Structures are given as C-alpha cells and as structure tokens.
Amino acid sequence: MAPYVIVTGDFVRTGGMDMANLALASYLAERGVELHLVAHRVDTGLCAYPNVRVHSVSKPLDSYLLGSPLLDRVGRAWASKITARSGRVVVNGGNCSWSDINWIHYVHAAYTPQASGRAIYRLKTDIAHRKALTSERATLAGARLVLCNSHRTRRDIIEHLGVAEDRVNVVYYGSDPKRFSPITPEQRSEARRSLGLRDERPLIAFVGALGDRRKGFDTLFKAWQTLCADKDWDCDLVVIGAGAELNDWKRQAGERNLTGRIKFLGFRQDVHEVLAACDALAHPARYEAYGLVVREALCRNVPAIVSAASGVAEHYDGRLRQLLIQDPNKPDEVRERLWNWRRNINTIKEEVAPLSNSLRSHTWEGMAAQMIQLIEARN
C-alpha cells in the first residue's frame, strides 16, 4: 500500500474521535504501511512501530484552539510530501486544509455550542466555533471522499454544507469486544465496591464533558430533582466528566439536598470499569454525531436512554425505541423514560442483549478495514 498521513489532535483511548483515529492508525501500523501521524498526542504503543513516524505538534497553553494553526501547517507540509509519492491523506473535519479523505466525527454547522459561566469562557467557545465552522466549510468543499460516523452525520454534511451525496459514505465506529464485554456478577460486585457502594440500589451513569450544555446534563439534573422527590424512586446517579461547570453542578446538588443521590467522579480513564457497576446510562445529548460511550455501555449490556437524534440511536429498533428521548430539552420526558426503564428493568436488559451482541461483532479492526476499502477504491 502507498504511504498514509493522518492528521488529528490526539491518537489516544480517552475520547470518541481520538479512539477512532487510534484504531485506524493501529490497523495501518500493524499491516506495515508507512504511516505518518501529525498530532499533539500519540499513544505510546503506536510510536513503537518501525513503520510509524510521529510528527508532534505543540499545543500552546494546553489549548486546542491555539494549537490548531500549528496542526494545520504541519499537516499540510506532510500531506504535500506524501501526496507527491501517491500516498493518501486523512484529515478530520477542518483540522487540516487538505482535499483528499475527510473523516467527520462532528459537524460544527449542525450545532452551536451553548457555553455558560465566565464571559472569557463564552468568548473562547464562540471564537472556536466560528473558526471551526469556517475551516470545516472550506476543507469539505474539495474533499474527494467524506467518511461519516452515522447517517445523521451524513445528512448534516449534505444539508448544511452542500457536499455531493456521491462523495459521502457512512462507517460506524467499532468496538473493543474484550474491554467492553457483558458484565459478570463478579465484575459488578468489584466495581461497586471500588465506588464505595454498599447496597444494591440501581445505579445510573452519565458520561460527558461538563464544559457546555451539549451533553444535556442540565436536563438530566432537572429530571433527577423531580425523580428524587418521589419516595418510590430508588436509583442513584454517578457523573463521569470534567469541565468548567463541574463545580457549579456540585454546588447545586448540595443546595438541593441531592449529595447522597448524585456522585461526581470527575474525569475517568476507566469508564468501562465504572459502567460495570451501573444498571443504565442516561445520555440526553442535544447534539451527538454518534455517541461512542452509548455504544460502549450497550456492549456491556447496559441499557442506554439516549436522544433519538443521536447517531448511535440508529442502532435502536423495535421495543428498544422506548429508550429514545425525542426532545432532550424536556426534563419531564427524560424523567418518564427513566421511570419506564426502572419499571421494566429486567425486561429491558434482556431486550438489549441482542443489540449488545451485534455491536460487539463490529470491531475497531472491522471499522478500519471498511474505511481503507472505501479509500483505496476512490482515486
């Protein structure tokens, strides 16, 4: 195979697009392809391959916004060199102004962030969004092939950015069937002990950044207040995620006497282990191009109550659609979805099992193989 360049912020295991890029790079590396990675961070395992060259890009003040011009410049430099050798270049959205293969994980034209907090943070969010939107439009206009992580993302690319349909394909994210396997009773007990849980009360997880309102934690929090006011509601909530709003949510939980019903865990790298302690995932996102954490929960056979507009919701059919939230801005709907799950907790878990098996069968390697087949077929 000809050499490849992949340009992205990070090749690591801690995020949706980061994990996906790591999986694609690992697939190429394992097959001996000459591979150039332009990024801020790269997993040490990738660096060990003799056919992989890492072109590190600095990130001033640990800011992706400040690092983006450097990523674009270094990415274009290596894209030019590899293209001259008939190689292929994979960029992510508008992160590098190069027209070959564009892998879309998030459509900035489809959602405007709703930042809160200090004025400086809101200004930074607005500047970053405007910059990303401009880069996204310019880069996608000339892409030979656009790969999307869901049909929802494909529609957004076509409708919001006017990309021709014949240039846009869908490849769903993959899974690690070993890391995200069905939870055994022993794993559940150990996970609950590690979280300091001494009883068998049902546990619901929320996983997502708390820097803006995209993941819908504000809606879940309002629904949770109402649920906990009902003496029959016997579930607790664990929140995995960090961000500018974390301390404010902790404060509000204390003021509303919810400290014993919500446990804030902050950022965690062991999400798969925390999920082992949980009975459900709540994910009322306002915008979600796909939703890898939902897929990972389902792979562990943990039912996920998720926004119907999320890309991952495309996997739901039949009775599982009762878990879908039609309007993530309505706390009452989120509350009703959670109550429905609680009343039918055992039945729903059984109904999730076939989907869990199906999702685990589509591995990261399978995703990467599908992508490379599409790329190599597009001259």
Coordinates of C-alpha atoms in Angstrom, one line a residue:
M1 CA 0.0 0.0 0.0
A2 CA 1.0 3.6 -0.6
P3 CA 2.0 5.7 2.5
Y4 CA -0.6 7.4 4.6
V5 CA -0.8 10.6 6.6
I6 CA -3.4 11.0 9.3
V7 CA -3.9 14.4 10.9
T8 CA -5.8 14.7 14.2
G9 CA -5.4 16.3 17.6
D10 CA -4.8 13.1 19.5
F11 CA -4.4 9.3 18.9
V12 CA -5.4 8.2 22.4
R13 CA -8.0 6.0 24.1
T14 CA -9.9 8.6 26.1
G15 CA -12.4 10.0 23.6
G16 CA -14.7 9.2 20.7
M17 CA -12.8 10.5 17.7
D18 CA -9.4 10.0 19.5
M19 CA -10.1 6.3 20.0
A20 CA -11.4 6.0 16.4
N21 CA -8.3 7.6 14.9
L22 CA -6.1 5.4 17.1
A23 CA -7.9 2.4 15.8
L24 CA -7.4 3.4 12.2
A25 CA -3.7 4.2 12.7
S26 CA -3.2 0.9 14.6
Y27 CA -4.8 -1.0 11.7
L28 CA -2.4 0.5 9.2
A29 CA 0.6 0.2 11.5
E30 CA 0.0 -3.5 12.1
R31 CA 0.0 -4.1 8.3
G32 CA 3.4 -2.5 7.8
V33 CA 2.1 0.6 5.9
E34 CA 4.4 3.6 6.0
L35 CA 2.3 5.8 8.3
H36 CA 2.8 9.5 9.3
L37 CA 0.9 10.8 12.3
V38 CA 0.5 14.5 12.7
A39 CA -0.9 15.2 16.2
H40 CA -0.5 16.7 19.7
R41 CA -0.5 13.4 21.5
V42 CA 0.1 9.8 20.3
D43 CA -0.4 6.6 22.2
T44 CA 3.0 5.1 23.1
G45 CA 2.0 1.8 21.5
L46 CA 1.7 3.4 18.1
C47 CA 5.1 5.0 18.5
A48 CA 6.8 1.6 18.8
Y49 CA 6.1 0.5 15.3
P50 CA 9.1 0.9 13.0
N51 CA 6.8 2.0 10.1
V52 CA 5.2 4.8 12.0
R53 CA 6.6 8.3 12.1
V54 CA 5.2 10.8 14.6
H55 CA 5.3 14.5 13.8
S56 CA 4.5 16.1 17.1
V57 CA 2.7 19.4 17.1
S58 CA 2.9 21.7 20.2
K59 CA -0.2 22.9 22.0
P60 CA 0.4 26.4 23.5
L61 CA -1.1 26.8 27.0
D62 CA -2.6 23.3 26.5
S63 CA -5.2 24.9 24.2
Y64 CA -6.5 23.1 21.1
L65 CA -7.6 26.5 19.8
L66 CA -4.1 27.9 19.9
G67 CA -2.6 24.6 18.6
S68 CA -5.0 24.3 15.6
P69 CA -3.0 26.6 13.3
L70 CA 0.2 24.6 14.0
L71 CA -1.6 21.3 13.4
D72 CA -2.9 22.7 10.1
R73 CA 0.5 23.9 9.0
V74 CA 2.5 20.7 9.9
G75 CA -0.3 18.6 8.5
R76 CA -0.3 20.4 5.1
A77 CA 3.5 20.1 4.9
W78 CA 3.4 16.3 5.4
A79 CA 0.3 15.9 3.2
S80 CA 2.2 17.6 0.4
K81 CA 5.2 15.3 0.7
I82 CA 3.1 12.1 0.9
T83 CA 0.8 13.2 -1.9
A84 CA 3.8 13.7 -4.2
R85 CA 4.6 10.0 -3.6
S86 CA 1.0 9.0 -4.5
G87 CA 0.1 8.5 -0.8
R88 CA -3.3 9.2 0.9
V89 CA -4.1 11.9 3.4
V90 CA -6.8 11.6 6.1
V91 CA -7.9 14.7 7.9
N92 CA -10.6 15.2 10.4
G93 CA -13.2 17.9 9.6
G94 CA -11.5 21.2 9.1
N95 CA -8.4 20.5 11.2
C96 CA -6.1 20.5 8.1
S97 CA -6.8 22.3 4.9
W98 CA -6.2 19.3 2.5
S99 CA -8.5 17.9 0.0
D100 CA -8.3 14.1 0.0
I101 CA -10.1 12.0 2.6
N102 CA -12.1 13.8 5.3
W103 CA -13.3 11.8 8.3
I104 CA -16.2 13.6 10.0
H105 CA -16.8 13.0 13.7
Y106 CA -18.7 16.2 14.5
V107 CA -20.5 18.7 12.2
H108 CA -19.9 22.3 13.5
A109 CA -22.6 23.6 11.1
A110 CA -25.2 21.4 12.7
Y111 CA -24.8 22.7 16.3
T112 CA -23.9 25.9 18.0
P113 CA -22.4 25.4 21.5
Q114 CA -24.3 26.8 24.5
A115 CA -21.5 27.8 26.8
S116 CA -22.2 29.2 30.2
G117 CA -20.0 30.5 33.0
R118 CA -17.5 33.3 32.8
A119 CA -17.5 35.7 29.9
I120 CA -14.0 34.8 28.9
Y121 CA -15.0 31.1 28.5
R122 CA -18.1 32.0 26.5
L123 CA -16.0 34.2 24.2
K124 CA -13.4 31.4 23.8
T125 CA -16.2 28.9 22.9
D126 CA -17.7 31.3 20.3
I127 CA -14.3 32.0 18.7
A128 CA -13.5 28.3 18.5
H129 CA -16.9 27.5 16.9
R130 CA -16.6 30.3 14.3
K131 CA -13.1 29.2 13.4
A132 CA -14.1 25.5 13.2
L133 CA -17.1 26.3 11.1
T134 CA -15.0 28.3 8.5
S135 CA -12.4 25.6 8.3
E136 CA -15.0 22.9 8.0
R137 CA -16.7 24.5 5.1
A138 CA -13.5 25.3 3.2
T139 CA -12.0 21.8 3.7
L140 CA -15.0 19.7 2.9
A141 CA -15.7 21.6 -0.3
G142 CA -12.8 19.9 -2.0
A143 CA -12.7 16.5 -0.3
R144 CA -12.6 13.6 -2.7
L145 CA -14.2 11.3 -0.1
V146 CA -16.1 12.1 3.1
L147 CA -16.5 9.4 5.7
C148 CA -19.1 9.9 8.4
N149 CA -19.7 8.1 11.7
S150 CA -23.5 7.9 11.2
H151 CA -26.3 8.6 8.8
R152 CA -27.3 11.5 10.9
T153 CA -23.8 13.0 10.3
R154 CA -24.1 12.2 6.6
R155 CA -27.4 14.1 6.4
D156 CA -25.9 17.1 8.2
I157 CA -22.9 17.2 5.8
I158 CA -25.2 17.1 2.8
E159 CA -27.9 19.5 4.1
H160 CA -25.7 22.1 6.0
L161 CA -22.6 22.1 3.9
G162 CA -23.8 21.1 0.4
V163 CA -21.4 18.2 -0.1
A164 CA -22.5 16.0 -3.0
E165 CA -24.2 12.7 -1.9
D166 CA -21.9 10.5 -4.0
R167 CA -18.9 11.7 -2.1
V168 CA -20.2 10.8 1.4
N169 CA -20.2 7.3 2.9
V170 CA -21.1 6.0 6.4
V171 CA -18.8 3.8 8.5
Y172 CA -19.9 3.3 12.1
Y173 CA -17.4 3.3 14.9
G174 CA -16.2 -0.1 16.1
S175 CA -15.9 -1.8 19.5
D176 CA -13.3 -3.5 21.7
P177 CA -15.2 -6.7 22.5
K178 CA -12.8 -7.7 25.3
R179 CA -12.7 -4.3 27.1
F180 CA -16.4 -3.7 26.6
S181 CA -17.8 -7.2 27.3
P182 CA -21.0 -8.2 29.1
I183 CA -20.7 -7.6 32.8
T184 CA -20.3 -10.6 35.1
P185 CA -21.7 -10.7 38.6
E186 CA -18.1 -10.7 40.0
Q187 CA -17.2 -7.6 37.9
R188 CA -20.3 -5.8 39.0
S189 CA -19.6 -6.5 42.7
E190 CA -15.9 -5.4 42.4
A191 CA -16.9 -2.2 40.5
R192 CA -19.5 -1.3 43.1
R193 CA -17.1 -1.9 45.9
S194 CA -14.5 0.4 44.2
L195 CA -17.1 3.2 44.1
G196 CA -17.9 2.8 47.7
L197 CA -21.4 1.5 47.1
R198 CA -22.6 -0.7 50.0
D199 CA -26.1 -1.6 48.8
E200 CA -27.8 -2.9 45.7
R201 CA -29.7 0.3 44.7
P202 CA -29.9 0.6 40.9
L203 CA -27.2 2.9 39.6
I204 CA -27.5 5.2 36.5
A205 CA -24.4 6.7 34.8
F206 CA -24.0 10.0 33.0
V207 CA -20.8 10.3 31.0
G208 CA -19.8 13.5 29.2
A209 CA -17.9 16.8 29.4
L210 CA -19.4 19.4 31.7
G211 CA -18.0 22.4 29.8
D212 CA -21.2 23.3 28.0
R213 CA -24.8 22.1 27.7
R214 CA -24.4 19.8 24.6
K215 CA -24.5 16.6 26.5
G216 CA -27.7 17.6 28.3
F217 CA -26.7 17.2 31.9
D218 CA -28.7 20.3 32.8
T219 CA -31.9 18.5 31.5
L220 CA -30.9 15.3 33.4
F221 CA -30.3 17.3 36.6
K222 CA -33.7 18.9 36.5
A223 CA -35.3 15.5 35.8
W224 CA -33.3 14.0 38.7
Q225 CA -34.6 16.6 41.1
T226 CA -38.1 15.6 40.4
L227 CA -37.3 11.9 40.5
C228 CA -35.6 12.1 43.9
A229 CA -38.6 14.0 45.3
D230 CA -40.6 10.8 44.7
K231 CA -40.2 8.4 47.7
D232 CA -40.5 5.4 45.3
W233 CA -37.5 6.4 43.2
D234 CA -34.7 4.2 44.5
C235 CA -31.9 4.9 42.0
D236 CA -28.6 6.8 42.4
L237 CA -26.6 8.7 39.7
V238 CA -22.9 8.7 39.0
V239 CA -21.5 11.5 36.8
I240 CA -18.3 10.9 34.9
G241 CA -16.8 14.0 33.4
A242 CA -15.0 17.3 34.0
G243 CA -15.3 20.8 32.7
A244 CA -15.9 24.4 33.5
E245 CA -19.4 23.7 35.0
L246 CA -18.4 20.8 37.3
N247 CA -18.0 22.7 40.5
D248 CA -21.3 24.6 39.9
W249 CA -23.2 21.3 39.5
K250 CA -21.7 20.0 42.7
R251 CA -22.8 23.2 44.5
Q252 CA -26.3 22.9 43.1
A253 CA -26.5 19.3 44.1
G254 CA -25.6 20.3 47.7
E255 CA -28.1 23.1 47.8
R256 CA -30.9 20.8 46.6
N257 CA -30.1 18.0 49.1
L258 CA -29.0 15.7 46.3
T259 CA -25.5 15.0 47.5
G260 CA -26.5 11.5 48.6
R261 CA -28.2 10.8 45.3
I262 CA -25.5 12.1 42.9
K263 CA -21.8 11.1 43.0
F264 CA -19.5 13.2 40.8
L265 CA -16.4 11.2 39.8
G266 CA -14.7 13.8 37.6
F267 CA -12.7 12.7 34.6
R268 CA -12.0 8.9 34.5
Q269 CA -9.9 6.8 32.2
D270 CA -11.6 3.6 33.4
V271 CA -15.1 4.2 32.1
H272 CA -15.5 0.6 31.2
E273 CA -15.0 -0.4 34.8
V274 CA -17.4 2.2 36.2
L275 CA -20.0 1.0 33.7
A276 CA -19.6 -2.4 35.2
A277 CA -21.2 -1.0 38.4
C278 CA -24.2 0.5 36.6
D279 CA -27.6 -0.6 35.5
A280 CA -28.3 2.1 32.9
L281 CA -26.8 5.1 31.1
A282 CA -28.6 8.4 30.7
H283 CA -27.4 10.4 27.7
P284 CA -29.9 13.2 26.8
A285 CA -27.5 15.0 24.4
R286 CA -28.7 18.0 22.4
Y287 CA -26.3 17.1 19.6
E288 CA -24.4 13.8 19.2
A289 CA -22.9 12.9 15.8
Y290 CA -22.6 9.4 17.0
G291 CA -22.1 8.7 20.8
L292 CA -19.3 6.2 21.4
V293 CA -19.9 6.0 25.2
V294 CA -23.5 4.9 24.5
R295 CA -22.2 2.1 22.2
E296 CA -19.7 1.1 24.9
A297 CA -22.5 0.9 27.5
L298 CA -24.6 -1.2 25.2
C299 CA -21.7 -3.5 24.5
R300 CA -21.5 -4.1 28.3
N301 CA -25.2 -4.9 28.1
V302 CA -26.1 -1.7 30.0
P303 CA -29.3 -0.2 28.6
A304 CA -28.9 3.4 27.5
I305 CA -31.6 6.1 27.5
V306 CA -30.4 8.4 24.7
S307 CA -31.5 11.2 22.4
A308 CA -33.3 9.9 19.3
A309 CA -31.4 12.4 17.1
S310 CA -28.0 10.9 18.2
G311 CA -26.2 8.9 15.5
V312 CA -26.0 5.9 17.8
A313 CA -29.8 5.8 18.1
E314 CA -29.8 4.4 14.5
H315 CA -29.0 1.0 16.0
Y316 CA -32.2 1.0 18.1
D317 CA -35.2 -0.7 16.7
G318 CA -38.4 -2.4 17.9
R319 CA -39.1 -2.2 21.6
L320 CA -35.7 -0.6 22.3
R321 CA -37.1 2.7 20.8
Q322 CA -38.9 3.1 24.2
L323 CA -35.4 4.2 25.4
L324 CA -35.2 7.1 23.0
I325 CA -35.6 10.7 24.1
Q326 CA -37.4 12.7 21.4
D327 CA -36.7 16.2 23.0
P328 CA -33.6 16.4 25.2
N329 CA -34.7 19.9 26.3
K330 CA -37.7 18.4 28.2
P331 CA -36.8 17.2 31.8
D332 CA -40.3 15.6 32.1
E333 CA -39.6 13.4 29.1
V334 CA -36.3 12.3 30.5
R335 CA -38.0 11.6 33.8
E336 CA -40.6 9.4 32.1
R337 CA -38.0 7.5 30.1
L338 CA -36.1 6.7 33.3
W339 CA -39.2 5.7 35.1
N340 CA -40.2 3.4 32.3
W341 CA -36.8 1.8 32.4
R342 CA -37.0 1.3 36.2
R343 CA -40.4 -0.3 36.0
N344 CA -39.2 -2.7 33.3
I345 CA -35.5 -3.0 34.3
N346 CA -35.2 -6.8 33.9
T347 CA -37.2 -7.0 30.6
I348 CA -35.3 -4.1 29.0
K349 CA -31.9 -5.6 29.9
E350 CA -33.0 -8.8 28.2
E351 CA -34.1 -6.9 25.1
V352 CA -30.8 -5.0 24.9
A353 CA -28.8 -8.3 24.8
P354 CA -29.2 -8.9 21.0
L355 CA -28.1 -5.4 20.2
S356 CA -25.2 -5.7 22.6
N357 CA -24.0 -8.9 20.7
S358 CA -24.4 -7.2 17.3
L359 CA -22.4 -4.1 18.3
R360 CA -19.5 -6.1 19.7
S361 CA -19.3 -8.0 16.4
H362 CA -18.3 -4.8 14.6
T363 CA -14.8 -4.3 16.0
W364 CA -12.4 -1.4 15.5
E365 CA -10.4 -3.6 13.1
G366 CA -13.6 -4.2 11.1
M367 CA -14.3 -0.4 11.0
A368 CA -10.7 0.4 9.8
A369 CA -10.8 -2.3 7.1
Q370 CA -14.1 -0.9 5.8
M371 CA -12.6 2.6 5.7
I372 CA -9.5 1.5 3.9
Q373 CA -11.5 -0.4 1.3
L374 CA -13.5 2.8 0.6
I375 CA -10.4 4.9 0.5
E376 CA -8.4 2.7 -1.8
A377 CA -11.4 2.5 -4.2
R378 CA -11.5 6.3 -4.5
N379 CA -8.8 7.6 -6.9

